[in-house]
Tab-separated table of C-alpha atoms and ligand atoms in Angstrom:
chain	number	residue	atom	x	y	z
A	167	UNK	CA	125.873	130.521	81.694
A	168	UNK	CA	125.024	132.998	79.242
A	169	UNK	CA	123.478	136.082	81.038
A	170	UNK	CA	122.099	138.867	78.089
A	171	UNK	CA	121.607	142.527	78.581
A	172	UNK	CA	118.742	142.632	80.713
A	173	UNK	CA	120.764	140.450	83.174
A	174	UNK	CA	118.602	137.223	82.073
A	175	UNK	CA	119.667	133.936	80.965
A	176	UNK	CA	120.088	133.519	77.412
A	177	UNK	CA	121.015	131.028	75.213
A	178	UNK	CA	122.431	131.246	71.813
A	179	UNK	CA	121.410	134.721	71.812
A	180	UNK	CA	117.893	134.055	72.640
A	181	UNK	CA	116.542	135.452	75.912
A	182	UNK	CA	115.091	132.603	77.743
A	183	UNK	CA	112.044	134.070	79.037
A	184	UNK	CA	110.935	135.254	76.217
A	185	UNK	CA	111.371	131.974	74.469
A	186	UNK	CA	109.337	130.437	77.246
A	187	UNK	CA	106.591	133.076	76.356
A	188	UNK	CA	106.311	132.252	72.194
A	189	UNK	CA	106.784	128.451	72.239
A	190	UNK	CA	105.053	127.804	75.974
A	191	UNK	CA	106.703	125.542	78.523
A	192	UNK	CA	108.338	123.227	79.644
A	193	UNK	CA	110.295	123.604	76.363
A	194	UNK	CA	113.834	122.091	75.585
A	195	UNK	CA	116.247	124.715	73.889
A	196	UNK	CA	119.379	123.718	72.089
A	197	UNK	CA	122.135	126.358	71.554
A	198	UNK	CA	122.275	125.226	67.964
A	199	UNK	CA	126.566	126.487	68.022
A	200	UNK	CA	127.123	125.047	71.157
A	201	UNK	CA	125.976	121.840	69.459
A	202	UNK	CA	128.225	122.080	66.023
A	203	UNK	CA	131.347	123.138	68.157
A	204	UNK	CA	130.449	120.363	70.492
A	205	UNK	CA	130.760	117.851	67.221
A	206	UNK	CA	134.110	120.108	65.910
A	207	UNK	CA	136.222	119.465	69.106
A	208	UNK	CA	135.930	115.593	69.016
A	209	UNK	CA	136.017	115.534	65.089
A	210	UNK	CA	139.149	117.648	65.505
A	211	UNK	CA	140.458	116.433	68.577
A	212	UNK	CA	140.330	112.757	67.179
A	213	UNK	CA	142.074	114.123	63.668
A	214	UNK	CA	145.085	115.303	66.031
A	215	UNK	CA	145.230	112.624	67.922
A	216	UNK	CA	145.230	109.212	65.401
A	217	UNK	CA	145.353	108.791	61.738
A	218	UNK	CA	142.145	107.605	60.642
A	219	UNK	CA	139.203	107.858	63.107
A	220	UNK	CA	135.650	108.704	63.067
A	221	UNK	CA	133.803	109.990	65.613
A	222	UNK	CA	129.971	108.790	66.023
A	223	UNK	CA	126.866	110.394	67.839
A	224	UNK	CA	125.515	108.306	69.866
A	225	UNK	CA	121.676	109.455	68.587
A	226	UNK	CA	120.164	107.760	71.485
A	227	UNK	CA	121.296	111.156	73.528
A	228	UNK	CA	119.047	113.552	71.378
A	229	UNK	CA	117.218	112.749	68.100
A	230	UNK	CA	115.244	114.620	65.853
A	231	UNK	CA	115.032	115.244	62.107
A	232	UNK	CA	117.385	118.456	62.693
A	233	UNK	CA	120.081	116.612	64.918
A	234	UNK	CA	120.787	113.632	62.536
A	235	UNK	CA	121.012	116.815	59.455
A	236	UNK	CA	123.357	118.844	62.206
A	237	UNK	CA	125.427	115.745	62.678
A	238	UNK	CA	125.307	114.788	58.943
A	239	UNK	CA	127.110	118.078	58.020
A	240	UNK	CA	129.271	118.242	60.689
A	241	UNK	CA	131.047	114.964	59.163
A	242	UNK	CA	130.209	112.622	62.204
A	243	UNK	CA	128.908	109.151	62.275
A	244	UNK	CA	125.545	108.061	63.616
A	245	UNK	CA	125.354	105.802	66.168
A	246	UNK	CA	121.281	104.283	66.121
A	247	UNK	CA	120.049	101.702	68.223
A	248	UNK	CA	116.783	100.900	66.679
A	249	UNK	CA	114.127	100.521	63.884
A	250	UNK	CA	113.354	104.637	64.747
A	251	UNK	CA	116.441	105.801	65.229
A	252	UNK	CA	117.696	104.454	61.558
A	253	UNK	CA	114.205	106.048	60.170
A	254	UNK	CA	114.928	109.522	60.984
A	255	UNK	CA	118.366	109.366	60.068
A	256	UNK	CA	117.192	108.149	56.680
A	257	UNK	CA	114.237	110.870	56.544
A	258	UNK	CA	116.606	113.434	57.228
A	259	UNK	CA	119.504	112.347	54.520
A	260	UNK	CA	122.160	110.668	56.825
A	261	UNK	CA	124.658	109.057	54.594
A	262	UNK	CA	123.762	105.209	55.655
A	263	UNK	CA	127.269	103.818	55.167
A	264	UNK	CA	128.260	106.531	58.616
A	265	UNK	CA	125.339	104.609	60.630
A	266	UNK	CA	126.429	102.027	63.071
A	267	UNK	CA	123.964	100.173	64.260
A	268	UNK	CA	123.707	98.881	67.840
A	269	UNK	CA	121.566	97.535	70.016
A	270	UNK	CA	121.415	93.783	72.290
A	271	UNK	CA	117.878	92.329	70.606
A	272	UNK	CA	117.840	94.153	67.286
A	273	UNK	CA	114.381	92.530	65.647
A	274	UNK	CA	114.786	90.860	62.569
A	275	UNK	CA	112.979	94.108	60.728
A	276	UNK	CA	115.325	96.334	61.932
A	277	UNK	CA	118.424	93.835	60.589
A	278	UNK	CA	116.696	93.346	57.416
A	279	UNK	CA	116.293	97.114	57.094
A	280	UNK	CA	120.035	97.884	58.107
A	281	UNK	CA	120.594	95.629	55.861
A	282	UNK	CA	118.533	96.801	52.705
A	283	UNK	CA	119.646	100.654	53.775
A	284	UNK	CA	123.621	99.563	53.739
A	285	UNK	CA	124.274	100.851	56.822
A	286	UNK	CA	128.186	101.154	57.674
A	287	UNK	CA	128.110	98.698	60.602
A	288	UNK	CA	125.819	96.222	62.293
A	289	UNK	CA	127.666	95.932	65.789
A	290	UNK	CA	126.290	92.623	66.876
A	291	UNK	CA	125.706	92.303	70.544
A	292	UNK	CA	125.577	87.917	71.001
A	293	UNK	CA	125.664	84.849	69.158
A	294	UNK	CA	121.905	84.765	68.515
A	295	UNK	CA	122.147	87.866	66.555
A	296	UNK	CA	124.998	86.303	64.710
A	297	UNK	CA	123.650	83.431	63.536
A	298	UNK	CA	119.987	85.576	62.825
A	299	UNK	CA	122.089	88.413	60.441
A	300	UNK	CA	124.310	85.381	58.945
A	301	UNK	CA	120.778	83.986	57.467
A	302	UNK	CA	119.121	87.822	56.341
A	303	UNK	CA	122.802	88.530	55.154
A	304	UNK	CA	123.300	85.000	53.077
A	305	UNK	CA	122.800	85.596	49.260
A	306	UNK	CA	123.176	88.970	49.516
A	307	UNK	CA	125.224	91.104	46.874
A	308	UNK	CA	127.458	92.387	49.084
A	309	UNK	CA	128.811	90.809	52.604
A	310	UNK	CA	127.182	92.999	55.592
A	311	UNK	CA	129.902	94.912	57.137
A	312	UNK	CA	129.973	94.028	60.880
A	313	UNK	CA	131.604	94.692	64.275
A	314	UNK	CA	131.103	92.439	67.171
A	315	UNK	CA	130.789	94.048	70.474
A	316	UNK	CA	132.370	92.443	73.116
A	317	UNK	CA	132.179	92.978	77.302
A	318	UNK	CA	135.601	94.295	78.269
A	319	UNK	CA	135.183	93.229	81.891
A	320	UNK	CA	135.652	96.615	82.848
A	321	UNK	CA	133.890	98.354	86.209
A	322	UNK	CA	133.365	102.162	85.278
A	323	UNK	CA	132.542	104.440	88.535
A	324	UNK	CA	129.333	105.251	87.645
A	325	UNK	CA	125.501	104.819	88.544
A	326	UNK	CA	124.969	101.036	88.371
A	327	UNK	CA	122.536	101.513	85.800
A	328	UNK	CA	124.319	103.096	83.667
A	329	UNK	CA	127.087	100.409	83.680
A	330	UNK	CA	127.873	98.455	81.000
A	331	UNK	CA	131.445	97.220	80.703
A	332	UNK	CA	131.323	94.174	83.449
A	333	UNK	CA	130.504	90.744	83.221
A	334	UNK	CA	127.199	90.562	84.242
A	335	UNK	CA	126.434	92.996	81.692
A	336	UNK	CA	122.851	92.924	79.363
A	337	UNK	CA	125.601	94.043	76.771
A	338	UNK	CA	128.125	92.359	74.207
A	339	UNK	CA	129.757	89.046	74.013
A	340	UNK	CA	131.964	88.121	77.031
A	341	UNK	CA	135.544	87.425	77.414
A	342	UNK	CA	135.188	85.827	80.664
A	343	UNK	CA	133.402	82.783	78.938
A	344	UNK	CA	135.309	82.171	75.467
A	345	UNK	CA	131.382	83.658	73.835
A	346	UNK	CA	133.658	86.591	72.018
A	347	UNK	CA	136.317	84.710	70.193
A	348	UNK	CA	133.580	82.370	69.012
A	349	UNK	CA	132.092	84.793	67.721
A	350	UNK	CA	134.898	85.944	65.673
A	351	UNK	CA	135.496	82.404	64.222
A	352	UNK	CA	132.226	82.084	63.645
A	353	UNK	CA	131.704	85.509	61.743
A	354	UNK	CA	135.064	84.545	59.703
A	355	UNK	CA	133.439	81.717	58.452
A	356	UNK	CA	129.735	83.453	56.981
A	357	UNK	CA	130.428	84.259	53.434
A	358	UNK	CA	127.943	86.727	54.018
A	359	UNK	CA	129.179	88.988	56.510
A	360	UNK	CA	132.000	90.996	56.199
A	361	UNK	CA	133.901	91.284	59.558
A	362	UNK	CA	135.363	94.292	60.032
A	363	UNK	CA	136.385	95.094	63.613
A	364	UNK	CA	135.693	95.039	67.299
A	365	UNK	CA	133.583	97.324	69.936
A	366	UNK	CA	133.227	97.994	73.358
A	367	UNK	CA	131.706	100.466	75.530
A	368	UNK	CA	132.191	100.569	79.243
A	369	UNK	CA	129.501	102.847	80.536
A	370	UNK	CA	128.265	106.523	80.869
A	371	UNK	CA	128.894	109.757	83.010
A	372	UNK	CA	131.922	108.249	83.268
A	373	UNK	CA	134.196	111.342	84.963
A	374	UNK	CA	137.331	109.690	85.520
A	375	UNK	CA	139.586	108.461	82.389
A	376	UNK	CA	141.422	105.686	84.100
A	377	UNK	CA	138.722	102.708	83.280
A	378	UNK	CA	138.806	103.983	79.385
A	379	UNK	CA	142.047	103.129	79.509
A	380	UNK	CA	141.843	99.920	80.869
A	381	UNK	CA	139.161	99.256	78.081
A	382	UNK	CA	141.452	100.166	75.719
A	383	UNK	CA	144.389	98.115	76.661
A	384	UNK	CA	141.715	95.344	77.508
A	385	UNK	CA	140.291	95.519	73.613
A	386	UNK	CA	144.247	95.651	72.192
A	387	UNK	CA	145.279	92.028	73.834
A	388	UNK	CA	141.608	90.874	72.683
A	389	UNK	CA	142.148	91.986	69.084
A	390	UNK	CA	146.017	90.139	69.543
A	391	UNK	CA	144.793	87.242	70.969
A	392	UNK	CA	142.355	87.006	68.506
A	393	UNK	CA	144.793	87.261	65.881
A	394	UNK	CA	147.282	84.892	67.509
A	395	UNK	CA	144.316	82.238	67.010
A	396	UNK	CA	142.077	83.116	64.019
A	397	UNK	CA	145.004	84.962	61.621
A	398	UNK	CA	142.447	87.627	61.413
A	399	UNK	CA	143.231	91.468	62.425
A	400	UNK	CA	140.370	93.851	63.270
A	401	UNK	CA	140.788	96.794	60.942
A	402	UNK	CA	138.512	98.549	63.167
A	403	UNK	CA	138.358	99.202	66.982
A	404	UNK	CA	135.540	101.167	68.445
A	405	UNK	CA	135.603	102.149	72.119
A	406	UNK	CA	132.482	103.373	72.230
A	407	UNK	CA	130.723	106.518	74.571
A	408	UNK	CA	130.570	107.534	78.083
A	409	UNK	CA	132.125	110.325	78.647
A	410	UNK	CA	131.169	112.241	81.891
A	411	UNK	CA	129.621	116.317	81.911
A	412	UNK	CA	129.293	118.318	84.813
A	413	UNK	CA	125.631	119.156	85.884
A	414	UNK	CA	126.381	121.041	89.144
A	415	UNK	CA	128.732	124.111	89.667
A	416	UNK	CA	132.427	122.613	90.794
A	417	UNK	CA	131.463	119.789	89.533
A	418	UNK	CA	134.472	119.169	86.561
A	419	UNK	CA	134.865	116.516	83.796
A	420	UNK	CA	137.276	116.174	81.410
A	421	UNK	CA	137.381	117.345	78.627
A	422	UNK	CA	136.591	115.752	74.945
A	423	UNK	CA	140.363	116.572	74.122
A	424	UNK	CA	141.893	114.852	77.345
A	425	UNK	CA	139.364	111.855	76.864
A	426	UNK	CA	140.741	111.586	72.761
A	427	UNK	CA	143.728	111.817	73.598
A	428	UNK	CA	144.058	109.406	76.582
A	429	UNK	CA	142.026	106.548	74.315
A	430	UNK	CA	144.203	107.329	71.584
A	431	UNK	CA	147.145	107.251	73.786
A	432	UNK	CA	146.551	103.986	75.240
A	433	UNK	CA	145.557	101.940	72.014
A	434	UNK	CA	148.503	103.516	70.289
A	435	UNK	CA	150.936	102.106	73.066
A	436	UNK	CA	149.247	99.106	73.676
A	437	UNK	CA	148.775	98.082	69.522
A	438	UNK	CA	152.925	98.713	69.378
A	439	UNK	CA	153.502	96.964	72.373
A	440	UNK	CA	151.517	93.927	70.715
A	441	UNK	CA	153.181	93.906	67.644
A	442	UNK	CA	149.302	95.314	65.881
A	443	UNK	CA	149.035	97.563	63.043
A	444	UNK	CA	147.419	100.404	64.332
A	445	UNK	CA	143.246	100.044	63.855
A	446	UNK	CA	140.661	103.027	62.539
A	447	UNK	CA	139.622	104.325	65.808
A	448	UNK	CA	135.471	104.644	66.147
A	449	UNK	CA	134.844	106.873	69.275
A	450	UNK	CA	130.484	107.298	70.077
A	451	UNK	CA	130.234	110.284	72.250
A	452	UNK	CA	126.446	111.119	72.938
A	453	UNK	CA	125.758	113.428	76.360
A	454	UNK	CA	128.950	115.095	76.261
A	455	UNK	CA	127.827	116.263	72.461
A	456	UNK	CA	124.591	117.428	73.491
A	457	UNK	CA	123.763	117.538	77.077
A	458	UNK	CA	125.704	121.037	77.944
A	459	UNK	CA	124.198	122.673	75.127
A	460	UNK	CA	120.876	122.335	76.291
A	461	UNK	CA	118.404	123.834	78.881
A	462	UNK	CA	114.894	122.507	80.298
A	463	UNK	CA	112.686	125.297	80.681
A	464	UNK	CA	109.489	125.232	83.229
A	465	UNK	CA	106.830	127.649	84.646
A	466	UNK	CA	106.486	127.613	88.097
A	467	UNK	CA	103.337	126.703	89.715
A	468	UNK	CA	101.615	126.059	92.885
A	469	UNK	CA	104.135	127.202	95.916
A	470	UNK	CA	104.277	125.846	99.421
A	471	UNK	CA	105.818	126.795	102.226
A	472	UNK	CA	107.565	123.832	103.929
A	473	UNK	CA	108.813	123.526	107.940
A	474	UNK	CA	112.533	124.958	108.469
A	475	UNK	CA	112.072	127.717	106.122
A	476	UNK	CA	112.370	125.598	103.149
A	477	UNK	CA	109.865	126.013	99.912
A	478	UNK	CA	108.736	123.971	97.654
A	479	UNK	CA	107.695	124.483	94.380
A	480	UNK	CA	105.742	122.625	91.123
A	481	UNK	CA	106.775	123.030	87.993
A	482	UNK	CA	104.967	122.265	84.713
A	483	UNK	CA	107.321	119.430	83.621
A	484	UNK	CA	108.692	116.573	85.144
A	485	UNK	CA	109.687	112.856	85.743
A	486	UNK	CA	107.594	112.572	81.810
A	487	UNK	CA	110.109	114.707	80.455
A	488	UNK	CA	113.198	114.352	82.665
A	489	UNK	CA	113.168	111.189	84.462
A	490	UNK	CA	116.487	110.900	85.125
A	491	UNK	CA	116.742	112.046	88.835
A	492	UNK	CA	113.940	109.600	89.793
A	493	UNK	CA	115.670	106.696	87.781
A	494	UNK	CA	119.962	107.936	88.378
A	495	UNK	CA	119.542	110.407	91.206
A	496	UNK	CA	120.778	112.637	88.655
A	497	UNK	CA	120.978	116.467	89.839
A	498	UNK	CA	120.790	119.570	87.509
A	499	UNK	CA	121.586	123.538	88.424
A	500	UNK	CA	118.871	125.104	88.375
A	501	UNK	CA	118.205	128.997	87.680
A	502	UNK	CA	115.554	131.492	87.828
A	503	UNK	CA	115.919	132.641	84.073
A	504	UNK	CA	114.537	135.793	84.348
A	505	UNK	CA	116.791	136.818	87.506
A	506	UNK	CA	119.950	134.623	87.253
A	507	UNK	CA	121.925	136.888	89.509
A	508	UNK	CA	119.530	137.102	92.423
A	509	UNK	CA	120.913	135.613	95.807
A	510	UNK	CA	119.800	132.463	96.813
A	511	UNK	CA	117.440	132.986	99.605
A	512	UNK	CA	115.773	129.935	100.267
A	513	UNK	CA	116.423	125.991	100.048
A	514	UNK	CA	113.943	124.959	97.752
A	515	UNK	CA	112.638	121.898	96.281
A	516	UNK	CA	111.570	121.577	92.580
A	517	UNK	CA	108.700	118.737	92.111
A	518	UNK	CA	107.232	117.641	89.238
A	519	UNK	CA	103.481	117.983	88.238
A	520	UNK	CA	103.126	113.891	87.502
A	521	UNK	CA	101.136	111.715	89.894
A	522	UNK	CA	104.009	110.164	91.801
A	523	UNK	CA	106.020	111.207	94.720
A	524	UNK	CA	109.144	110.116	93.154
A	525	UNK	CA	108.704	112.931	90.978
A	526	UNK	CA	111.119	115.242	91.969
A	527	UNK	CA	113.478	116.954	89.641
A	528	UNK	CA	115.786	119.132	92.396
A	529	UNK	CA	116.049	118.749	95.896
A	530	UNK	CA	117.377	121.039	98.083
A	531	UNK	CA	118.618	124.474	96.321
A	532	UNK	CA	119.756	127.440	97.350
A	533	UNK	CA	117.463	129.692	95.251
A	534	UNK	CA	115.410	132.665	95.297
A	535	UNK	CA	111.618	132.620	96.542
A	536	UNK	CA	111.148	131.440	93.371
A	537	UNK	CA	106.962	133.041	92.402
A	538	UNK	CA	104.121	131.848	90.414
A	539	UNK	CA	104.511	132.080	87.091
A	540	UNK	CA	108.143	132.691	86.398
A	541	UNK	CA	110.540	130.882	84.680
A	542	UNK	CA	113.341	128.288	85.784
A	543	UNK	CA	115.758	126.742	83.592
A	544	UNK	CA	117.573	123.170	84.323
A	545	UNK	CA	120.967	123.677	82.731
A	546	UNK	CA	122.947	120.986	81.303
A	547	UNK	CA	119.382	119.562	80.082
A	548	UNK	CA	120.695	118.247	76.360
A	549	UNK	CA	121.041	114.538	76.830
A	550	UNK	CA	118.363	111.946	77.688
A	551	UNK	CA	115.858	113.618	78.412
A	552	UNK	CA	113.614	114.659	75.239
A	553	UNK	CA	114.929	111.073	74.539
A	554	UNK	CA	113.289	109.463	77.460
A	555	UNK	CA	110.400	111.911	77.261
A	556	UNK	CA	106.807	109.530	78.279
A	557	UNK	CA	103.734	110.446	78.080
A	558	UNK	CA	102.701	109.431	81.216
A	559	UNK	CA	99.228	110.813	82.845
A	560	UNK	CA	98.825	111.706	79.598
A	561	UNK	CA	100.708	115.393	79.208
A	562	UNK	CA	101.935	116.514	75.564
A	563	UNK	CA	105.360	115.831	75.234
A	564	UNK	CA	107.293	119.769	75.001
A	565	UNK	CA	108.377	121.458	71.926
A	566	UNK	CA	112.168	121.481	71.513
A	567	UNK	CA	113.809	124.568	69.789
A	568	UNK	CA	117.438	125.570	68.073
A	569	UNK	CA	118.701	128.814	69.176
A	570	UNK	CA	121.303	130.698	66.977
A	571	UNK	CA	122.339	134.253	66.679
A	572	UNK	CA	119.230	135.084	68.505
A	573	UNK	CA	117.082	133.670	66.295
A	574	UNK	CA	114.727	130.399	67.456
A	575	UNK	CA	113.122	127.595	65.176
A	576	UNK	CA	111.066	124.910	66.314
A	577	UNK	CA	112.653	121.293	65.445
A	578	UNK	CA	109.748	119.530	67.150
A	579	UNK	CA	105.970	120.438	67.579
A	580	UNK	CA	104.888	120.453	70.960
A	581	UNK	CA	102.510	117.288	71.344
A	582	UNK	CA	98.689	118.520	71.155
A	583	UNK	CA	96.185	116.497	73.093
A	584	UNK	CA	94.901	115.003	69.529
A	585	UNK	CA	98.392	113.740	69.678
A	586	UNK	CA	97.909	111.861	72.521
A	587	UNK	CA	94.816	110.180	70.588
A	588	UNK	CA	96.231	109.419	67.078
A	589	UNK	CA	96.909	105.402	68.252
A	590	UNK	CA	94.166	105.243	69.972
A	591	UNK	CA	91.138	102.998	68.717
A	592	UNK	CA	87.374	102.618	70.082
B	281	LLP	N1	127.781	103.795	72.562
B	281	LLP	C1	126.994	102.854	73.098
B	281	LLP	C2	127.072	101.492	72.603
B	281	LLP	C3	126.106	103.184	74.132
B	281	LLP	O1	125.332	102.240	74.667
B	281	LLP	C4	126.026	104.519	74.600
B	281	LLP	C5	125.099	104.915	75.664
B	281	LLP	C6	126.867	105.477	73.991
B	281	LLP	C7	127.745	105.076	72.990
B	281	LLP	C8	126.871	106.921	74.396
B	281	LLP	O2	127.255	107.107	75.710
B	281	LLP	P1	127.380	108.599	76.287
B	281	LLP	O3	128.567	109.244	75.609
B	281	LLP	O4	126.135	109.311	75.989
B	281	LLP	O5	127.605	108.405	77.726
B	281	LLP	N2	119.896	107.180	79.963
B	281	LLP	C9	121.155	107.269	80.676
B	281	LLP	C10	122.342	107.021	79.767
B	281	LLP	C11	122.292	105.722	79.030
B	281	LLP	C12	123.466	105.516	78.109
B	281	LLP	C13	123.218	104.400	77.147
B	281	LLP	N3	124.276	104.119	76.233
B	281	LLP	C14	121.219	108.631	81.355
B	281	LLP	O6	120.278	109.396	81.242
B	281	LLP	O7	122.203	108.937	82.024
């Protein structure tokens, strides 16, 4: 927590209350440093650690015009999971053949444009996609370079909807059923695509490293079983996201360097033990890039005083622009910006200002009497939630800002209420 001369919160230099005064709230500010050496440590933690690897943004995190340029110049990859996605990156100059393209019911425009952009990998998520990219790729120049994503069987300890590495899983072709290694006989055989390598990713706010390591030995005796059958040896292994942040105080993670190395560690040993040459390794980070470098930013509202000496207050945001604690429980720290080092005085809960009485973005926290009109911020507020932003009962989505040096710029407009009329048609 950055706390500036006039004991308020700051970020990247910029004094938070003041931002709150020139761009309005609720506004999402980036620390635009915290960001780049977010995107450094993995890039360089991932050079240390294995030969030739690339690390990938997972875009789905945080996207605008200004993260896919950030990301583009710090070297990464970009990890985009739809028709949007794969626009902006284009708009903003993202080198296509760093783009991997996910996603389990890509539409046929989207393949057709991944194809017609060269992206660097369509990561196919079933059989139906298969056989639809082996048609759009047939009679093409080039083969499509491809990965095929496959369910590890893998239980992460996380929230179950944020789960993805089991076999009941929306996601990937399964072991469990033979799908996956028909899949790789059947992408050996399409003149048009160009198989490359294999992909899996377990989950998210994952805090523990033990079930990435499981993935990892997991994807190893797939990629030497497939050999053993097909001949064929994935020059590529990605393992995909999921690494866990803290969002409350004590709360710890580990760190991008521990979670490198312990991947790297475990598909080193397990490729030597299986005889395997040693794969590129593809690692898609997306909260832990973005979601500490970040704070939400609301003005309080209406106050009430509840029963028990509790308060609760309404802020100017809510379950539109963070609906993560209605739909993962999720809990932030929350801090009066202008006063960060007041006591707490009072538990206090932080609603929402949407119709619905699931919207509820804190429950229960020690704070200050928090007063009309001043200004809390929701730490740890990077990832997921401009992403998920709605506009439901019809608010203007906020303005997000980069801080750096203590100097702010706008990366995206604040929505106006014309906004909120452009699609619509009498
Ligand atoms: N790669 C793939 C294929 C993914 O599906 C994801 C996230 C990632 C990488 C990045 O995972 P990360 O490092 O960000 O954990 N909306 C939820 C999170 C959904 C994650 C979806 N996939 C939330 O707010 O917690």
């Amino acid at each position: 927590m950055e706390i500036n001369d006039r004991g308020r919160l700051a970020l990247g230099g910029c004094d938070l209350v003041d931002l709150a005064e020139t761009y309005d709230t609720p506004l999402y500010a980036y620390d635009e440093a915290a960001l780049r050496a977010a995107c450094r440590r993995y890039r360089d933690a991932l050079a240390g650690a294995w030969d030739d690897g690339l690390v990938v943004y997972a875009a789905k995190a945080f996207l605008v015009l200004a993260m896919a340029r950030l990301v583009a110049e710090e070297d990464l990859g970009l990890d985009v999971v739809s028709g949007g996605e794969l626009h902006t990156a284009l708009r903003a100059g993202f080198p296509p053949e760093r783009i991997y393209f996910h996603g389990n019911n890509k539409a046929p425009w989207e393949l057709a444009a991944a194809l017609e952009h060269g992206v660097g990998r369509v990561v196919v998520d079933n059989l139906d996609e298969l056989a639809l990219l082996s048609k759009l790729a047939g009679g093409r120049d080039r083969p499509a370079p491809i990965a095929l994503r496959v369910t590890p069987g893998v239980e992460a300890d996380t929230h179950a909807h944020l789960r993805t590495g089991h076999n009941d899983s929306k996601f990937g072709l399964r072991l469990s059923t033979g799908e996956a290694y028909r899949a790789v006989e059947l992408a050996l055989d399409e003149p048009g695509l160009d198989l490359v390598g294999l992909h899996a990713h377990i989950g998210s706010q994952i805090m523990d490293l033990a079930p990435f390591t499981a993935a990892a030995r997991t994807m190893v005796a797939v990629a030497a079983e497939v050999r053993r059958h097909t001949g064929w040896t994935p020059a590529e292994l990605n393992l995909g996201g999921g690494l866990g942040v803290p969002y409350l105080p004590g709360e710890r993670a580990p760190t991008p360097e521990d979670f490198v190395a312990t991947v790297a560690l475990a598909v080193g040993e397990a490729c030597d033990g299986a005889g395997l040459p040693r794969p590129r390794l593809v690692l898609e980070p997306g909260r832990s890039i973005v979601a500490p470098a970040a704070v939400a930013l609301y003005r309080v509202g209406a106050v009430r005083e509840l029963n028990g000496d509790r308060v609760m207050v309404a802020v100017d945001g809510g379950m539109a622009d963070n609906p993560r604690p209605t739909l993962y429980g999720a809990r932030y720290q929350v801090v009066p910006a202008g006063r960060p080092r007041d006591p707490a005085a009072v538990s206090t809960t932080v609603v929402g200002r949407y119709c619905e009485s699931g919207d509820v973005l804190a429950r229960n926290v020690p704070l200050p009497r928090l007063q009309r009109g001043e200004v809390v911020a929701f730490l740890a507020a990077g990832a997921y939630q401009v992403a998920m932003a709605s506009n439901y009962n019809r608010f203007p989505r906020p303005a997000v800002v980069f801080c750096c040096g203590g100097r702010s710029r706008l990366v995206q407009a604040r929505e106006t209420l014309d906004d909120l009329l452009a699609r619509d048609r009498l």
